[in-house]
Coordinates of C-alpha atoms in Angstrom, one line a residue:
Chain Z
M1 CA 5.2 7.7 28.8
T2 CA 4.8 5.8 25.5
E3 CA 5.6 7.5 22.1
E4 CA 4.4 5.6 18.9
I5 CA 6.1 7.0 15.8
I6 CA 5.9 6.3 12.1
I7 CA 8.7 7.5 9.8
A8 CA 8.0 7.3 6.1
G9 CA 9.7 8.5 2.9
F10 CA 11.7 7.3 -0.1
G11 CA 14.3 4.5 0.4
G12 CA 17.8 6.3 0.7
Q13 CA 16.5 9.2 2.7
G14 CA 17.8 7.8 5.9
V15 CA 14.3 6.7 7.2
L16 CA 15.5 3.5 8.8
S17 CA 18.6 4.9 10.2
M18 CA 16.8 7.9 11.7
G19 CA 14.5 5.4 13.5
K20 CA 17.5 3.5 14.6
I21 CA 19.1 6.5 16.2
L22 CA 15.8 7.3 17.9
A23 CA 15.6 3.7 19.3
Y24 CA 19.3 3.9 20.4
S25 CA 18.7 7.2 22.1
G26 CA 15.8 5.6 23.9
I27 CA 18.1 2.8 25.2
M28 CA 20.6 5.5 26.4
Q29 CA 17.9 6.8 28.8
D30 CA 16.8 3.4 29.9
Q31 CA 13.5 3.1 28.0
E32 CA 12.1 0.2 26.2
V33 CA 12.2 0.5 22.5
S34 CA 11.1 -1.3 19.3
W35 CA 11.9 -0.6 15.7
F36 CA 10.0 -2.4 12.9
P37 CA 10.8 -1.7 9.2
S38 CA 8.7 -2.3 6.2
Y39 CA 11.3 -4.8 4.7
G40 CA 9.6 -5.6 1.3
P41 CA 11.5 -5.6 -1.8
E42 CA 12.2 -1.9 -1.4
M43 CA 15.1 -0.1 -2.8
R44 CA 16.6 3.4 -3.3
G45 CA 13.9 5.5 -4.7
G46 CA 11.0 3.2 -3.5
T47 CA 9.0 3.8 -0.4
A48 CA 10.3 2.8 3.1
N49 CA 8.8 3.2 6.5
V50 CA 9.6 2.3 10.0
T51 CA 7.6 2.1 13.2
V52 CA 9.5 3.2 16.3
I53 CA 8.1 2.8 19.9
L54 CA 9.7 4.3 23.0
S55 CA 8.2 3.5 26.3
D56 CA 8.8 3.2 30.1
K57 CA 6.8 0.0 29.9
R58 CA 7.3 -3.3 28.3
I59 CA 6.2 -2.7 24.5
S60 CA 3.2 -4.8 23.3
S61 CA 2.7 -4.8 19.5
P62 CA 5.5 -3.5 17.3
V63 CA 3.0 -3.0 14.4
L64 CA 0.2 -0.4 14.9
R65 CA -2.6 1.3 12.9
V66 CA -2.4 4.7 14.5
Y67 CA 0.5 6.8 15.8
D68 CA 1.2 9.5 18.1
T69 CA 3.6 11.1 15.6
A70 CA 3.9 10.7 11.9
I71 CA 7.1 12.0 10.1
L72 CA 6.3 12.0 6.5
L73 CA 9.0 12.8 3.8
N74 CA 7.2 12.4 0.5
Q75 CA 3.7 12.6 -1.0
Q76 CA 3.2 8.8 -1.1
S77 CA 3.8 8.7 2.7
M78 CA 1.5 11.7 3.2
D79 CA -1.4 10.0 1.2
K80 CA -1.0 6.8 3.2
F81 CA -0.3 8.1 6.7
E82 CA -2.0 11.4 7.2
E83 CA -5.2 9.6 8.5
S84 CA -3.1 7.4 10.7
V85 CA -2.2 10.2 13.3
K86 CA -4.2 9.9 16.5
P87 CA -6.4 13.0 17.2
G88 CA -4.3 15.4 19.1
G89 CA -1.0 13.8 17.8
I90 CA 1.7 15.3 15.6
L91 CA 2.2 15.2 11.9
L92 CA 5.7 16.6 10.9
Y93 CA 6.5 16.7 7.1
D94 CA 9.0 18.0 4.7
G95 CA 7.5 20.4 2.1
N96 CA 9.7 19.3 -0.7
G97 CA 7.7 17.6 -3.5
I98 CA 4.5 17.8 -1.6
A99 CA 1.5 19.1 -3.7
N100 CA -1.3 18.1 -1.5
H101 CA -0.4 19.4 2.0
P102 CA -2.1 17.9 5.1
S103 CA -5.4 19.3 5.8
R104 CA -6.5 17.8 9.2
K105 CA -7.6 20.3 11.8
D106 CA -7.6 17.7 14.8
I107 CA -3.8 17.3 14.9
N108 CA -0.7 19.5 15.3
I109 CA 1.0 20.0 12.0
W110 CA 4.6 21.1 11.7
R111 CA 6.7 21.7 8.5
V112 CA 10.5 21.3 8.2
D113 CA 12.1 22.1 4.8
A114 CA 14.9 19.7 5.7
A115 CA 15.6 18.8 2.0
A116 CA 16.1 22.4 0.9
E117 CA 18.2 23.2 4.0
A118 CA 20.4 20.2 3.4
A119 CA 20.8 21.3 -0.2
R120 CA 21.6 25.0 0.9
I121 CA 24.3 24.0 3.3
G122 CA 25.7 21.5 0.8
A123 CA 25.2 18.5 3.0
T124 CA 22.4 16.2 1.7
K125 CA 23.5 13.3 3.9
V126 CA 22.4 15.0 7.1
F127 CA 18.9 15.5 5.8
N128 CA 17.5 13.0 8.1
M129 CA 19.3 14.5 11.1
I130 CA 17.7 18.0 10.3
V131 CA 14.4 16.2 10.3
L132 CA 15.2 14.4 13.6
G133 CA 16.2 17.9 15.1
A134 CA 12.9 19.3 14.1
Y135 CA 11.0 16.4 15.8
L136 CA 12.9 16.7 18.9
Q137 CA 12.1 20.4 19.1
I138 CA 8.5 19.6 18.9
M139 CA 8.5 16.5 21.1
P140 CA 11.7 16.3 23.1
V141 CA 11.2 12.4 23.7
V142 CA 15.0 11.9 23.9
K143 CA 17.6 14.3 25.1
L144 CA 20.3 15.6 22.6
E145 CA 23.2 14.3 24.6
N146 CA 21.6 10.8 24.6
V147 CA 21.0 11.0 20.8
M148 CA 24.9 11.9 20.4
E149 CA 25.7 9.0 22.9
G150 CA 23.5 6.8 20.7
L151 CA 25.0 7.8 17.4
K152 CA 28.5 7.3 18.9
K153 CA 27.4 3.6 20.0
S154 CA 25.8 2.8 16.7
L155 CA 28.4 4.3 14.3
P156 CA 31.6 2.5 13.7
A157 CA 34.6 4.5 14.9
R158 CA 35.7 5.5 11.4
Y159 CA 32.5 7.5 11.1
H160 CA 33.0 9.4 14.4
H161 CA 34.5 12.5 12.7
L162 CA 31.0 13.1 11.2
L163 CA 29.4 13.3 14.6
A164 CA 29.8 17.2 14.9
D165 CA 28.1 17.6 11.4
N166 CA 25.2 15.5 12.7
E167 CA 24.8 17.5 15.9
K168 CA 24.9 20.8 14.0
A169 CA 22.1 19.5 11.7
I170 CA 20.0 18.6 14.6
L171 CA 20.3 21.9 16.0
R172 CA 19.6 23.4 12.6
G173 CA 16.3 21.2 12.7
H174 CA 15.5 22.8 16.0
E175 CA 15.5 26.2 14.5
I176 CA 13.9 25.8 11.0
V177 CA 10.7 23.9 12.1
K178 CA 7.6 25.8 11.8
S179 CA 4.0 25.2 13.1
I180 CA 1.3 24.9 10.4
N181 CA -1.6 23.9 12.6
K182 CA -1.6 24.2 16.3
L183 CA -4.2 22.9 18.5
G184 CA -5.3 25.1 21.4
Chain P
M1 CA 27.1 -3.6 34.7
K2 CA 24.3 -4.7 32.3
E3 CA 25.5 -5.2 28.6
L4 CA 22.8 -3.7 26.5
K5 CA 22.6 -3.8 22.6
L6 CA 20.0 -2.8 20.0
L7 CA 19.8 -5.8 17.8
K8 CA 17.6 -7.3 15.1
G9 CA 16.1 -10.7 16.0
N10 CA 18.1 -12.3 13.6
E11 CA 21.3 -10.7 14.9
A12 CA 20.2 -11.8 18.4
I13 CA 20.2 -15.4 17.3
A14 CA 23.8 -15.0 15.9
E15 CA 25.1 -13.3 19.1
G16 CA 23.0 -15.7 21.2
A17 CA 24.8 -18.7 19.3
I18 CA 28.3 -17.3 20.0
R19 CA 27.6 -16.6 23.6
A20 CA 25.8 -20.0 24.2
G21 CA 29.2 -21.5 23.2
A22 CA 28.1 -22.9 20.0
D23 CA 30.8 -25.0 18.0
A24 CA 29.5 -24.5 14.6
Y25 CA 26.9 -22.8 12.3
F26 CA 26.0 -24.1 8.9
G27 CA 23.5 -22.2 6.7
Y28 CA 22.5 -20.8 3.3
P29 CA 21.2 -17.3 2.7
I30 CA 17.3 -16.6 2.5
T31 CA 15.2 -13.6 3.4
P32 CA 14.2 -12.8 6.0
Q33 CA 16.9 -14.4 8.1
S34 CA 20.1 -13.7 6.2
E35 CA 21.2 -11.5 9.0
V36 CA 22.1 -14.5 11.1
M37 CA 24.8 -15.5 9.0
E38 CA 25.8 -12.1 8.0
Y39 CA 26.3 -11.1 11.6
L40 CA 28.2 -14.2 12.4
M41 CA 30.6 -13.7 9.4
A42 CA 31.2 -10.1 10.5
E43 CA 31.7 -10.9 14.1
R44 CA 34.5 -13.6 13.2
P45 CA 33.6 -15.9 16.0
E46 CA 36.4 -18.1 15.0
Q47 CA 38.5 -15.6 16.7
R48 CA 36.3 -14.9 19.7
T49 CA 35.4 -18.4 20.7
G50 CA 36.8 -20.8 18.0
M51 CA 33.1 -21.3 16.7
I52 CA 33.0 -22.3 12.9
V53 CA 30.6 -20.5 10.6
L54 CA 30.3 -22.0 7.1
Q55 CA 28.0 -20.9 4.2
A56 CA 26.9 -24.3 2.6
E57 CA 26.2 -24.7 -1.1
S58 CA 22.4 -25.3 -0.3
E59 CA 20.0 -25.9 2.6
V60 CA 20.3 -29.7 1.9
A61 CA 24.0 -29.5 2.4
A62 CA 23.7 -27.3 5.6
I63 CA 21.3 -29.8 7.3
N64 CA 23.6 -32.6 6.5
M65 CA 26.5 -30.7 7.8
L66 CA 24.6 -30.1 10.9
Y67 CA 23.9 -33.9 11.2
G68 CA 27.5 -34.6 11.0
A69 CA 28.6 -32.1 13.5
A70 CA 25.9 -33.1 15.9
G71 CA 27.0 -36.7 15.6
T72 CA 30.3 -35.7 17.1
G73 CA 28.6 -34.1 20.2
K74 CA 29.3 -30.7 19.1
K75 CA 27.0 -27.8 19.8
A76 CA 25.7 -26.9 16.2
L77 CA 23.0 -25.0 14.6
T78 CA 21.4 -23.9 11.3
S79 CA 18.9 -21.3 10.4
S80 CA 16.8 -20.7 7.4
S81 CA 13.3 -19.5 6.4
S82 CA 10.3 -21.6 5.4
P83 CA 11.2 -22.8 1.9
G84 CA 14.7 -23.6 3.1
I85 CA 13.4 -25.3 6.1
S86 CA 11.2 -27.5 3.8
L87 CA 14.3 -28.6 2.0
M88 CA 15.9 -29.7 5.3
Q89 CA 13.1 -32.0 6.4
E90 CA 14.7 -35.2 5.2
G91 CA 17.8 -34.5 7.2
L92 CA 15.7 -33.5 10.2
S93 CA 13.9 -36.9 10.1
Y94 CA 17.4 -38.6 10.1
I95 CA 18.7 -36.4 12.9
A96 CA 15.6 -37.1 15.0
G97 CA 16.0 -40.8 14.2
A98 CA 19.6 -40.9 15.1
E99 CA 18.8 -38.8 18.3
L100 CA 21.2 -36.1 17.7
P101 CA 21.1 -32.7 19.8
C102 CA 21.2 -29.8 17.5
L103 CA 19.3 -26.4 16.9
I104 CA 17.3 -25.5 13.9
V105 CA 16.0 -21.8 13.6
N106 CA 13.1 -21.0 11.2
V107 CA 12.5 -17.3 10.6
A108 CA 9.3 -18.1 8.8
R109 CA 7.8 -16.3 5.7
G110 CA 4.6 -16.4 3.8
G111 CA 4.0 -19.6 1.7
P112 CA 3.1 -22.0 0.4
G113 CA 6.0 -22.5 -2.3
L114 CA 8.4 -19.6 -2.5
G115 CA 5.6 -17.6 -1.3
T116 CA 6.7 -14.1 0.0
I117 CA 9.5 -12.6 2.1
Q118 CA 7.0 -11.3 4.7
P119 CA 6.2 -12.7 8.2
S120 CA 4.2 -15.8 8.5
Q121 CA 3.2 -18.5 11.1
A122 CA 2.0 -21.0 8.6
D123 CA 4.7 -23.5 9.3
Y124 CA 3.2 -24.5 12.7
F125 CA 2.2 -28.0 11.4
Q126 CA 5.5 -28.6 10.0
A127 CA 7.3 -27.6 13.0
T128 CA 5.2 -29.4 15.6
K129 CA 3.8 -32.4 13.7
G130 CA 7.0 -33.4 11.9
G131 CA 7.5 -32.1 8.2
G132 CA 9.8 -35.1 7.5
H133 CA 8.8 -38.9 7.5
G134 CA 8.4 -41.2 10.4
D135 CA 7.2 -40.9 14.0
Y136 CA 9.4 -38.1 15.4
R137 CA 9.0 -34.8 17.2
L138 CA 11.1 -31.7 17.4
I139 CA 11.0 -29.7 20.6
T140 CA 9.6 -26.4 19.3
I141 CA 10.0 -23.1 21.2
A142 CA 8.5 -19.7 20.0
P143 CA 10.1 -16.5 21.0
A144 CA 8.1 -13.3 21.0
S145 CA 10.8 -10.8 21.5
V146 CA 14.4 -10.0 20.3
Q147 CA 15.5 -10.7 23.9
E148 CA 13.9 -14.2 23.6
M149 CA 15.6 -14.8 20.2
F150 CA 18.9 -14.3 22.1
D151 CA 17.9 -16.3 25.3
F152 CA 16.3 -19.2 23.4
V153 CA 19.5 -20.3 21.7
A154 CA 21.0 -21.2 25.1
L155 CA 17.7 -22.8 26.1
G156 CA 17.4 -24.7 22.9
F157 CA 20.9 -26.2 23.2
E158 CA 20.1 -27.1 26.9
L159 CA 16.9 -28.9 25.8
A160 CA 18.7 -30.5 22.7
F161 CA 21.5 -32.2 24.9
K162 CA 19.2 -33.0 27.8
Y163 CA 17.0 -35.2 25.6
R164 CA 19.4 -35.9 22.7
N165 CA 16.8 -34.4 20.3
P166 CA 16.7 -31.7 17.7
V167 CA 15.2 -28.4 18.9
M168 CA 13.5 -25.9 16.6
I169 CA 13.1 -22.2 17.3
L170 CA 10.0 -21.2 15.3
S171 CA 10.2 -17.6 14.7
D172 CA 9.1 -15.3 11.8
G173 CA 10.1 -12.3 9.8
L174 CA 8.5 -9.9 12.2
I175 CA 10.6 -11.0 15.2
G176 CA 13.6 -11.6 12.8
Q177 CA 13.5 -8.1 11.3
M178 CA 12.6 -5.9 14.3
M179 CA 15.1 -4.3 16.6
E180 CA 14.8 -4.2 20.4
K181 CA 16.9 -3.8 23.4
V182 CA 18.7 -7.0 24.2
E183 CA 20.5 -7.6 27.6
L184 CA 23.4 -9.8 26.7
S185 CA 24.4 -12.7 29.0
E186 CA 28.1 -13.7 29.6
Q187 CA 30.0 -16.0 27.3
K188 CA 29.4 -19.7 28.0
P189 CA 32.1 -22.2 27.3
R190 CA 31.9 -24.2 24.2
A191 CA 32.0 -27.4 26.1
T192 CA 28.8 -28.9 27.4
E193 CA 28.2 -30.4 30.8
F194 CA 25.8 -33.2 29.3
D195 CA 26.6 -36.6 28.7
Q196 CA 28.5 -37.2 25.3
S197 CA 29.5 -40.8 25.6
W198 CA 27.4 -41.7 22.6
A199 CA 29.3 -39.3 20.3
T200 CA 31.5 -40.3 17.4
T201 CA 34.8 -38.8 18.6
G202 CA 37.3 -41.5 17.6
T203 CA 37.3 -44.7 19.2
P204 CA 39.6 -45.3 22.2
A205 CA 40.7 -49.0 23.0
N206 CA 38.7 -49.1 26.1
R207 CA 35.2 -48.7 24.7
E208 CA 32.9 -50.2 21.9
Q209 CA 32.6 -48.3 18.6
N210 CA 29.7 -45.6 18.7
V211 CA 27.6 -45.7 15.7
I212 CA 25.2 -42.8 14.5
T213 CA 22.5 -44.0 12.2
S214 CA 18.8 -44.0 11.7
L215 CA 18.8 -47.2 9.8
D216 CA 17.8 -50.6 11.3
L217 CA 16.6 -53.1 8.7
D218 CA 15.4 -55.4 11.6
A219 CA 11.7 -54.3 12.0
G220 CA 11.7 -55.6 15.4
Q221 CA 14.6 -53.6 16.5
Q222 CA 13.2 -50.5 14.6
E223 CA 10.1 -51.0 16.8
V224 CA 12.1 -51.1 19.9
H225 CA 13.9 -48.0 18.8
N226 CA 10.6 -46.2 18.1
K227 CA 9.3 -47.1 21.6
K228 CA 12.4 -45.6 23.1
L229 CA 11.8 -42.4 21.2
Q230 CA 8.2 -42.3 22.1
A231 CA 9.0 -42.8 25.9
K232 CA 11.5 -39.8 25.4
Y233 CA 8.8 -37.6 23.9
K234 CA 6.6 -38.5 26.9
K235 CA 9.1 -37.3 29.3
I236 CA 9.5 -34.0 27.1
V237 CA 5.6 -33.6 27.4
E238 CA 5.8 -34.0 31.2
N239 CA 8.6 -31.7 31.7
E240 CA 9.0 -29.0 29.2
V241 CA 5.7 -27.2 28.7
R242 CA 6.2 -23.4 28.7
Y243 CA 3.8 -20.5 28.5
E244 CA 2.9 -17.1 29.8
E245 CA -0.4 -15.7 30.9
F246 CA -1.5 -12.1 30.8
Q247 CA -4.4 -10.9 32.9
T248 CA -6.2 -14.3 32.6
E249 CA -7.4 -14.1 36.3
D250 CA -10.7 -12.3 35.5
A251 CA -10.9 -13.0 31.8
D252 CA -14.3 -13.6 30.0
Y253 CA -12.6 -13.9 26.7
L254 CA -9.2 -15.4 26.0
F255 CA -6.7 -14.9 23.1
V256 CA -4.4 -17.8 22.4
A257 CA -1.4 -16.9 20.4
Y258 CA 2.4 -17.4 20.1
G259 CA 5.4 -15.5 18.8
S260 CA 4.8 -12.2 17.0
S261 CA 0.9 -12.6 17.0
S262 CA 1.1 -12.7 20.9
R263 CA 2.7 -9.3 20.9
I264 CA -0.1 -8.0 18.7
C265 CA -2.7 -9.7 21.0
Q266 CA -1.3 -7.9 24.0
K267 CA -2.0 -4.5 22.4
A268 CA -5.4 -5.7 21.3
M269 CA -6.0 -6.8 24.9
E270 CA -5.1 -3.3 26.2
L271 CA -7.6 -1.8 23.5
A272 CA -10.4 -4.3 24.6
R273 CA -9.9 -3.7 28.4
N274 CA -10.1 0.2 27.7
K275 CA -13.6 -0.6 26.2
G276 CA -14.5 -2.6 29.1
H277 CA -14.1 -6.1 27.7
K278 CA -12.3 -8.6 30.1
V279 CA -9.8 -10.2 27.8
G280 CA -6.8 -12.3 28.8
L281 CA -3.9 -13.8 26.8
L282 CA -2.4 -17.2 26.9
R283 CA 0.9 -17.0 25.1
L284 CA 2.3 -20.4 24.1
I285 CA 6.2 -20.6 24.4
S286 CA 6.5 -24.3 23.8
L287 CA 4.4 -25.5 20.7
Y288 CA 5.7 -29.0 21.1
P289 CA 5.2 -30.0 23.9
F290 CA 1.9 -28.2 23.5
P291 CA 0.6 -26.5 26.8
K292 CA -2.6 -28.5 26.8
D293 CA -3.2 -28.6 30.6
I294 CA -3.4 -24.7 30.9
V295 CA -5.6 -24.6 27.7
R296 CA -7.9 -27.2 29.2
E297 CA -8.0 -25.3 32.6
L298 CA -8.7 -21.9 31.0
S299 CA -11.4 -23.2 28.7
F300 CA -13.4 -24.0 31.8
R301 CA -13.1 -20.5 33.0
V302 CA -13.6 -18.2 30.1
K303 CA -16.8 -17.8 27.8
S304 CA -15.0 -18.2 24.6
I305 CA -11.5 -18.3 22.9
L306 CA -9.9 -16.4 19.9
C307 CA -6.8 -18.2 18.4
V308 CA -4.9 -15.5 16.6
E309 CA -2.2 -16.9 14.1
Q310 CA -0.8 -15.6 10.9
S311 CA -2.1 -18.7 9.1
A312 CA -5.3 -20.1 8.0
G313 CA -5.6 -21.7 11.5
Q314 CA -3.1 -24.4 12.5
M315 CA -2.5 -24.0 16.2
I316 CA -6.3 -23.8 16.7
E317 CA -6.5 -27.5 16.1
D318 CA -4.3 -28.3 19.2
V319 CA -6.3 -25.8 21.2
R320 CA -9.5 -27.4 20.1
L321 CA -8.1 -30.9 21.2
A322 CA -6.9 -29.5 24.5
A323 CA -10.0 -27.5 25.5
G324 CA -12.1 -29.7 27.8
C325 CA -15.6 -28.5 27.2
E326 CA -18.0 -27.5 24.4
I327 CA -16.7 -24.0 24.4
Q328 CA -16.6 -21.7 21.3
I329 CA -13.3 -21.5 19.9
E330 CA -12.7 -19.1 16.8
H331 CA -9.8 -18.4 14.6
F332 CA -8.5 -15.0 13.4
G333 CA -5.6 -14.7 11.1
R334 CA -3.9 -13.1 8.1
M335 CA -2.1 -15.0 5.5
G336 CA 0.7 -14.9 3.0
G337 CA 2.8 -12.4 4.9
M338 CA 0.2 -9.9 5.9
I339 CA 0.5 -8.9 9.5
P340 CA -2.6 -8.5 11.7
I341 CA -2.8 -5.2 13.4
P342 CA -4.2 -4.8 17.1
E343 CA -7.4 -3.0 15.9
E344 CA -8.3 -6.0 13.5
V345 CA -7.8 -8.4 16.2
L346 CA -10.1 -6.4 18.5
E347 CA -12.7 -6.3 15.7
A348 CA -12.5 -10.0 15.2
L349 CA -12.9 -10.4 19.1
E350 CA -16.0 -8.2 19.0
Q351 CA -17.7 -9.7 16.0
K352 CA -16.9 -13.3 16.7
L353 CA -16.9 -13.7 20.4
I354 CA -18.7 -10.8 21.9
G355 CA -21.3 -10.5 19.2
E356 CA -21.1 -6.7 18.6

């Protein structure tokens, strides 16, 4: 199994750390992983993206043109990456601020209103964990227990009291993701 | 139990330096390699192993601190990115002339000049042909994964002390910034098993004074010294060639690449084979010494060769020199910090080599 993922959105949305958590979870279940960020002069409010690959085999190129899954968190990312999803692949997006919704018929499209949900529960910091939860509901590439194990390993101990909130956010993402276009 | 960690390439250099038993690191921040010193500072290696980490006032200062530390026989390294490495060239020439073992890491970015902060492989000439003055060579090795960023620090020190020669790890912003799984090796002692009788460690009564210099005003003596250097480089060429072959057995077409480009070529090779093109990859690990024998051997077996580099074509000159026959050898590359993607490499293969 090889899963090639692009996650794209605004800087500050937790795009890079969401990718890192996925990569760490992959290591926890003995997979090969790669994580390559756009590292230009980006900043909070600018655009950020990261390519994450999880595989049972040695990973070749860490940079790709097409992906199994695109997780798109703003309009610029939608404009840039909708066409980059492989036919039959997955596009997951947050509806917040999206004017031009994805229109492809040859891919599975899912929507998670994570920004609205994070605002509703008053926890904007777990926005990316809600998105991650939505993704793992559609495509359980890593097990929840391995995500939590990965989080524990990657977060300094002083943040471990936040683990429970993160887990709750992931579970909330499982619940609120909805299918927009489903292939037969 | 295996000790696994998710690390950036730059962080793997830093952890690799601590675990290889380095005595000292001197550096000056520059993107895309700043995490090397950031990680070292955060890890407090002076408490872990006694290793010293020092932020110099400039790259020129850092390379001269390295010169001094290496002169005492200590395991020392520096890291920088392209413009910073250019600033270090005078010091590198002196270090090579004085035959001092040390490690220089270049996490290269787009140039010329200040260029960009994105990945590039346009420092190949500088790394392999000598960016400073005089007849000298650096042993140059090119990692293609985060694991190798870690492993090549220990390998680099080993080669440096074996030959009393500076060693360069030539990487780029792609390998430096990406994260992969790294299997950490055990902590090595700071002491080295190699001969250090030449080092300036304070003169005891029972031996002559050791002198570290690259200056000898007697031209005859300087020529003798140069001949000694050349004899050493010959030995390095004979013994330290490193490369990796991917599916070359049945290949009609061959990619030649190193570092990050070789990773991209592996994917391009998969795509090409899915379309029925028999493509292989020769990945160079040592850039100096250049793996010329295997290039020559493969040039007799394949129909044509595509050199893939993030440059205007530098390594291709060595491939052309090494190839033994009138074979078609083409270049494909992106420049200035643009990263080629596998599909582009496949297109170049089909257009330039296969003729589709």
